CSV table of C-alpha atoms in Angstrom, one decimal:
chain,number,residue,atom,x,y,z
A,1,UNK,CA,38.8,-60.9,239.2
A,2,UNK,CA,39.5,-60.1,242.9
A,3,UNK,CA,36.0,-62.0,243.2
A,4,UNK,CA,37.2,-65.3,241.5
A,5,UNK,CA,40.3,-65.7,243.4
A,6,UNK,CA,38.4,-65.8,246.6
A,7,UNK,CA,35.8,-68.2,245.2
A,8,UNK,CA,39.5,-69.9,244.3
A,9,UNK,CA,41.0,-70.1,247.0
A,10,UNK,CA,38.2,-70.5,249.7
A,11,UNK,CA,37.1,-73.1,248.1
A,12,UNK,CA,40.9,-74.6,247.3
A,13,UNK,CA,41.5,-74.4,250.6
A,14,UNK,CA,39.5,-75.5,252.0
A,15,UNK,CA,39.8,-79.6,249.7
A,16,UNK,CA,43.1,-79.4,250.3
A,17,UNK,CA,42.6,-79.6,253.7
A,18,UNK,CA,40.7,-82.6,253.1
A,19,UNK,CA,43.1,-83.7,250.4
A,20,UNK,CA,46.3,-83.3,254.2
A,21,UNK,CA,44.5,-84.5,256.6
A,22,UNK,CA,43.5,-88.2,254.8
A,23,UNK,CA,47.5,-88.0,253.9
A,24,UNK,CA,48.8,-87.3,257.0
A,25,UNK,CA,46.2,-89.7,259.0
A,26,UNK,CA,47.3,-92.5,256.3
A,27,UNK,CA,51.2,-91.4,256.7
A,28,UNK,CA,51.8,-91.2,260.5
A,29,UNK,CA,49.6,-94.4,261.2
A,30,UNK,CA,51.8,-96.4,258.8
A,31,UNK,CA,49.8,-97.5,255.8
A,32,UNK,CA,51.3,-95.8,252.9
A,33,UNK,CA,49.8,-99.1,250.8
A,34,UNK,CA,46.6,-97.3,251.4
A,35,UNK,CA,48.2,-94.1,249.4
A,36,UNK,CA,47.0,-94.7,245.9
A,37,UNK,CA,43.5,-95.4,246.4
A,38,UNK,CA,43.1,-92.1,248.3
A,39,UNK,CA,45.1,-90.2,245.1
A,40,UNK,CA,42.8,-91.8,242.5
A,41,UNK,CA,40.0,-91.2,244.3
A,42,UNK,CA,41.0,-87.1,244.6
A,43,UNK,CA,42.1,-87.2,241.0
A,44,UNK,CA,38.3,-88.7,239.9
A,45,UNK,CA,37.2,-85.7,241.9
A,46,UNK,CA,38.4,-83.3,240.3
A,47,UNK,CA,37.9,-84.7,237.1
A,48,UNK,CA,34.4,-84.8,237.6
A,49,UNK,CA,34.5,-81.1,238.0
A,50,UNK,CA,36.1,-80.1,235.6
A,51,UNK,CA,34.2,-82.0,233.0
A,52,UNK,CA,31.1,-80.7,235.3
A,53,UNK,CA,32.2,-76.2,234.8
A,54,UNK,CA,32.9,-76.9,230.9
A,55,UNK,CA,29.6,-78.6,230.6
A,56,UNK,CA,28.0,-75.6,231.8
A,57,UNK,CA,30.2,-74.1,230.4
A,58,UNK,CA,30.1,-74.5,226.9
A,59,UNK,CA,25.9,-76.6,227.6
A,60,UNK,CA,24.9,-73.1,227.9
A,61,UNK,CA,26.6,-72.1,224.6
A,62,UNK,CA,23.8,-74.1,222.7
A,63,UNK,CA,20.5,-72.3,224.6
A,64,UNK,CA,18.6,-69.6,222.8
A,65,UNK,CA,18.6,-66.5,225.4
A,66,UNK,CA,16.4,-66.6,227.3
A,67,UNK,CA,16.7,-70.4,227.7
A,68,UNK,CA,20.9,-68.9,228.7
A,69,UNK,CA,18.9,-66.4,230.7
A,70,UNK,CA,17.1,-68.8,233.2
A,71,UNK,CA,19.4,-71.8,232.9
A,72,UNK,CA,22.3,-69.5,234.9
A,73,UNK,CA,19.8,-66.5,237.4
A,74,UNK,CA,18.8,-70.3,238.8
A,75,UNK,CA,22.1,-72.3,239.0
A,76,UNK,CA,23.3,-68.7,240.5
A,77,UNK,CA,21.0,-69.0,243.3
A,78,UNK,CA,21.2,-72.2,244.2
A,79,UNK,CA,25.4,-71.6,243.9
A,80,UNK,CA,24.6,-68.7,246.6
A,81,UNK,CA,22.8,-71.9,248.4
A,82,UNK,CA,25.0,-74.2,248.4
A,83,UNK,CA,27.5,-71.5,249.2
A,84,UNK,CA,25.8,-70.3,251.9
A,85,UNK,CA,25.6,-73.6,253.9
A,86,UNK,CA,29.5,-74.4,253.2
A,87,UNK,CA,30.7,-71.5,255.1
A,88,UNK,CA,27.8,-71.5,257.8
A,89,UNK,CA,29.0,-75.2,257.8
A,90,UNK,CA,32.8,-75.4,258.1
A,91,UNK,CA,32.7,-72.2,260.5
A,92,UNK,CA,30.5,-74.7,262.8
A,93,UNK,CA,32.1,-78.3,262.0
A,94,UNK,CA,36.1,-76.9,260.8
A,95,UNK,CA,37.5,-77.8,264.0
A,96,UNK,CA,35.8,-82.1,264.3
A,97,UNK,CA,36.4,-81.7,260.8
A,98,UNK,CA,39.7,-84.0,261.7
A,99,UNK,CA,38.4,-86.3,263.9
A,100,UNK,CA,35.8,-87.1,261.7
A,101,UNK,CA,37.7,-87.5,258.5
A,102,UNK,CA,39.8,-89.6,260.7
A,103,UNK,CA,36.6,-92.1,261.4
A,104,UNK,CA,35.7,-91.7,257.8
A,105,UNK,CA,38.3,-93.4,256.4
A,106,UNK,CA,38.6,-95.8,259.0
A,107,UNK,CA,35.3,-98.3,258.1
A,108,UNK,CA,36.4,-97.2,254.5
A,109,UNK,CA,40.0,-98.8,254.9
A,110,UNK,CA,38.1,-101.7,256.8
A,111,UNK,CA,35.6,-102.3,254.2
A,112,UNK,CA,38.0,-102.2,251.5
A,113,UNK,CA,40.2,-100.5,248.0
A,114,UNK,CA,36.8,-99.1,246.8
A,115,UNK,CA,35.5,-97.4,249.8
A,116,UNK,CA,38.5,-96.0,250.5
A,117,UNK,CA,38.4,-94.7,246.4
A,118,UNK,CA,34.8,-94.3,247.6
A,119,UNK,CA,35.9,-92.1,250.4
A,120,UNK,CA,38.0,-90.0,249.0
A,121,UNK,CA,36.7,-88.6,246.0
A,122,UNK,CA,33.5,-87.5,248.1
A,123,UNK,CA,35.5,-85.7,250.4
A,124,UNK,CA,36.9,-83.6,247.4
A,125,UNK,CA,34.1,-84.4,245.2
A,126,UNK,CA,31.8,-81.8,247.4
A,127,UNK,CA,33.9,-78.6,247.7
A,128,UNK,CA,34.6,-79.3,244.1
A,129,UNK,CA,31.1,-79.0,242.2
A,130,UNK,CA,30.6,-76.3,244.6
A,131,UNK,CA,33.8,-75.1,243.7
A,132,UNK,CA,33.4,-75.4,239.5
A,133,UNK,CA,29.2,-74.2,239.5
A,134,UNK,CA,30.1,-71.4,241.9
A,135,UNK,CA,32.6,-70.2,240.1
A,136,UNK,CA,31.0,-70.4,236.9
A,137,UNK,CA,27.7,-67.9,238.6
A,138,UNK,CA,30.2,-65.5,239.2
A,139,UNK,CA,32.5,-65.9,236.0
A,140,UNK,CA,28.8,-65.2,234.3
A,141,UNK,CA,28.0,-62.3,236.4
A,142,UNK,CA,31.3,-60.3,236.0
A,143,UNK,CA,31.3,-60.9,232.2
A,144,UNK,CA,35.0,-59.6,231.6
A,145,UNK,CA,36.4,-61.9,229.3
A,146,UNK,CA,39.4,-64.6,230.7
A,147,UNK,CA,39.9,-62.5,234.1
A,148,UNK,CA,37.9,-63.9,236.2
A,149,UNK,CA,38.8,-67.6,234.7
A,150,UNK,CA,41.8,-65.4,235.7
A,151,UNK,CA,41.5,-65.8,239.3
A,152,UNK,CA,40.0,-68.3,239.9
A,153,UNK,CA,42.5,-70.2,238.7
A,154,UNK,CA,45.4,-68.3,240.4
A,155,UNK,CA,43.3,-68.7,243.8
A,156,UNK,CA,42.8,-72.1,243.3
A,157,UNK,CA,47.0,-72.6,242.5
A,158,UNK,CA,47.6,-70.4,245.6
A,159,UNK,CA,45.3,-73.4,248.0
A,160,UNK,CA,47.1,-75.7,246.6
A,161,UNK,CA,50.3,-74.5,247.3
A,162,UNK,CA,49.1,-73.4,251.3
A,163,UNK,CA,47.9,-76.9,251.8
A,164,UNK,CA,51.9,-78.2,250.6
A,165,UNK,CA,52.7,-76.6,252.9
A,166,UNK,CA,50.6,-76.6,255.9
A,167,UNK,CA,51.3,-81.1,255.1
A,168,UNK,CA,55.0,-80.0,255.4
A,169,UNK,CA,55.0,-78.4,258.4
A,170,UNK,CA,56.6,-74.9,257.0
A,171,UNK,CA,52.8,-72.7,257.6
A,172,UNK,CA,50.7,-72.1,260.2
A,173,UNK,CA,47.9,-69.6,260.5
A,174,UNK,CA,44.9,-69.2,262.6
A,175,UNK,CA,42.1,-70.9,260.5
A,176,UNK,CA,39.3,-70.5,263.0
A,177,UNK,CA,40.0,-66.6,261.7
A,178,UNK,CA,40.6,-67.0,257.8
A,179,UNK,CA,37.6,-69.5,257.2
A,180,UNK,CA,35.5,-66.0,259.2
A,181,UNK,CA,36.6,-63.0,257.4
A,182,UNK,CA,37.3,-64.6,254.2
A,183,UNK,CA,33.6,-66.4,254.3
A,184,UNK,CA,32.0,-63.1,255.0
A,185,UNK,CA,33.8,-61.7,253.0
A,186,UNK,CA,31.9,-64.8,250.1
A,187,UNK,CA,28.8,-64.1,251.8
A,188,UNK,CA,29.5,-60.1,250.2
A,189,UNK,CA,30.6,-61.8,246.7
A,190,UNK,CA,27.8,-64.3,247.0
A,191,UNK,CA,25.5,-60.8,247.4
A,192,UNK,CA,25.8,-59.9,244.1
A,193,UNK,CA,25.8,-63.4,242.1
A,194,UNK,CA,22.2,-63.5,243.4
A,195,UNK,CA,21.2,-60.5,241.9
A,196,UNK,CA,22.1,-61.7,239.2
A,197,UNK,CA,20.8,-64.5,239.6
A,198,UNK,CA,17.6,-62.0,239.6
A,199,UNK,CA,18.2,-59.7,237.1
A,200,UNK,CA,18.9,-62.8,234.3
A,201,UNK,CA,15.5,-64.5,236.2
A,202,UNK,CA,13.8,-60.7,234.6
A,203,UNK,CA,15.3,-61.3,231.7
A,204,UNK,CA,14.1,-64.5,230.8
A,205,UNK,CA,10.6,-63.5,231.6
A,206,UNK,CA,10.8,-65.7,235.3
A,207,UNK,CA,9.7,-62.8,237.0
A,208,UNK,CA,8.4,-59.4,237.0
A,209,UNK,CA,10.3,-55.7,237.0
A,210,UNK,CA,12.8,-55.8,234.7
A,211,UNK,CA,12.4,-52.2,233.3
A,212,UNK,CA,11.7,-51.0,236.8
A,213,UNK,CA,15.6,-49.7,238.4
A,214,UNK,CA,16.1,-48.7,241.7
A,215,UNK,CA,18.5,-45.6,240.2
A,216,UNK,CA,20.1,-45.4,237.8
A,217,UNK,CA,24.3,-44.0,238.1
A,218,UNK,CA,26.4,-45.7,235.0
A,219,UNK,CA,27.1,-41.8,234.4
A,220,UNK,CA,29.2,-41.4,237.8
A,221,UNK,CA,30.7,-45.2,237.5
A,222,UNK,CA,30.3,-46.2,233.9
A,223,UNK,CA,30.2,-49.5,233.7
A,224,UNK,CA,33.6,-49.9,231.4
A,225,UNK,CA,35.7,-47.5,234.1
A,226,UNK,CA,39.1,-49.0,235.2
A,227,UNK,CA,37.0,-48.5,238.3
A,228,UNK,CA,33.4,-50.4,237.7
A,229,UNK,CA,35.2,-53.0,236.1
A,230,UNK,CA,37.2,-53.0,239.7
A,231,UNK,CA,34.1,-52.7,241.0
A,232,UNK,CA,31.9,-55.8,239.5
A,233,UNK,CA,35.0,-57.9,239.9
A,234,UNK,CA,34.8,-57.4,243.6
A,235,UNK,CA,31.8,-57.1,244.8
A,236,UNK,CA,29.5,-57.7,241.4
A,237,UNK,CA,28.1,-53.9,241.4
A,238,UNK,CA,26.3,-53.3,238.7
A,239,UNK,CA,25.3,-49.3,239.0
A,240,UNK,CA,21.6,-49.7,237.6
A,241,UNK,CA,19.9,-52.8,239.1
A,242,UNK,CA,16.6,-53.3,239.2
A,243,UNK,CA,14.1,-52.0,242.6
A,244,UNK,CA,13.5,-56.7,242.8
A,245,UNK,CA,18.3,-56.7,242.8
A,246,UNK,CA,18.1,-54.1,245.0
A,247,UNK,CA,15.5,-56.3,247.4
A,248,UNK,CA,16.5,-59.2,247.3
A,249,UNK,CA,20.8,-57.9,247.7
A,250,UNK,CA,20.1,-56.5,251.2
A,251,UNK,CA,17.8,-59.0,251.9
A,252,UNK,CA,19.9,-61.8,251.1
A,253,UNK,CA,23.7,-59.5,252.7
A,254,UNK,CA,22.9,-57.7,255.5
A,255,UNK,CA,21.2,-61.1,258.5
A,256,UNK,CA,23.1,-63.7,256.7
A,257,UNK,CA,26.3,-62.0,257.1
A,258,UNK,CA,24.9,-60.1,260.4
A,259,UNK,CA,24.5,-64.1,261.9
A,260,UNK,CA,27.5,-65.2,259.9
A,261,UNK,CA,29.1,-62.6,262.1
A,262,UNK,CA,27.2,-63.4,265.0
A,263,UNK,CA,26.3,-59.8,266.3
A,264,UNK,CA,22.8,-60.9,266.6
A,265,UNK,CA,23.6,-63.7,268.2
A,266,UNK,CA,22.5,-64.8,272.1
A,267,UNK,CA,24.0,-63.4,275.2
A,268,UNK,CA,25.2,-66.9,277.5
A,269,UNK,CA,22.9,-67.2,280.0
A,270,UNK,CA,25.0,-66.5,283.3
A,271,UNK,CA,25.8,-69.5,285.6
A,272,UNK,CA,22.9,-70.4,288.6
A,273,UNK,CA,23.9,-69.3,292.4
A,274,UNK,CA,24.4,-72.4,294.3
A,275,UNK,CA,22.2,-72.7,297.3
A,276,UNK,CA,23.3,-72.8,300.6
A,277,UNK,CA,23.3,-75.7,302.4
A,278,UNK,CA,19.9,-75.1,305.1
A,279,UNK,CA,20.9,-75.1,308.7
A,280,UNK,CA,21.3,-78.2,310.3
A,281,UNK,CA,22.1,-80.5,307.2
A,282,UNK,CA,25.3,-80.6,308.3
A,283,UNK,CA,26.6,-80.3,304.9
A,284,UNK,CA,30.6,-79.7,305.8
A,285,UNK,CA,31.3,-80.2,301.5
A,286,UNK,CA,31.5,-75.7,299.7
A,287,UNK,CA,30.4,-75.9,296.4
A,288,UNK,CA,32.3,-75.1,293.7
């Protein structure tokens, strides 16, 4: 449940911040009459995201077992790729996001109402579709009834409240640190989703190694125990993974987390030493 809460909180807060930036810019520039098209675009994006999640959930139940596993595994891999790109993109461009959105909004206002609706729709829709896909993949991975959906819904609700508090100026936090640490935790969750996706593809017969287990500690950490359920809900932990699952999990988690946290970042080059003026050159200014 915590893992899905984190997904809903992180993804929802990004969308909430985008909406806050758009609304605050229009209000501060005295263009409140442009708010209805923005809300129309936001509402359409939310509706599309919910419809996409419903199609994933109810459409997959009409498939055969092998087709369900193949679909679930493929979408899990895609979701992990999208979320990985998103956390790196947000860390790289967060400080420029406000100026970028302001520029797009000005251009949309100049083009007309439809362009304004489209700008708001695309700004929120991308986050919404990513959220729907990753939450669906995480729910399939945990397989814990309604608990994952409740966690994701609570995370989204928290993000809406935080977004409103940001807009009202009642809440100030270090967003750079927030997105860094939640991004790191999201990478851990994504690693578990990726391992589960590999297991789905093995059960579908797309990749081999289904019966080659790396270890089995089910007797020590039973799947139906409270701590087994907790580990599965937070980290998508599996007590009896296959060799390929474990290898993919480690191959994704270790380098991705290290790069994201900057452990392998190159050292900044030392500043060049200014050359001394040649004798007799008549140079009188000092160099900084």
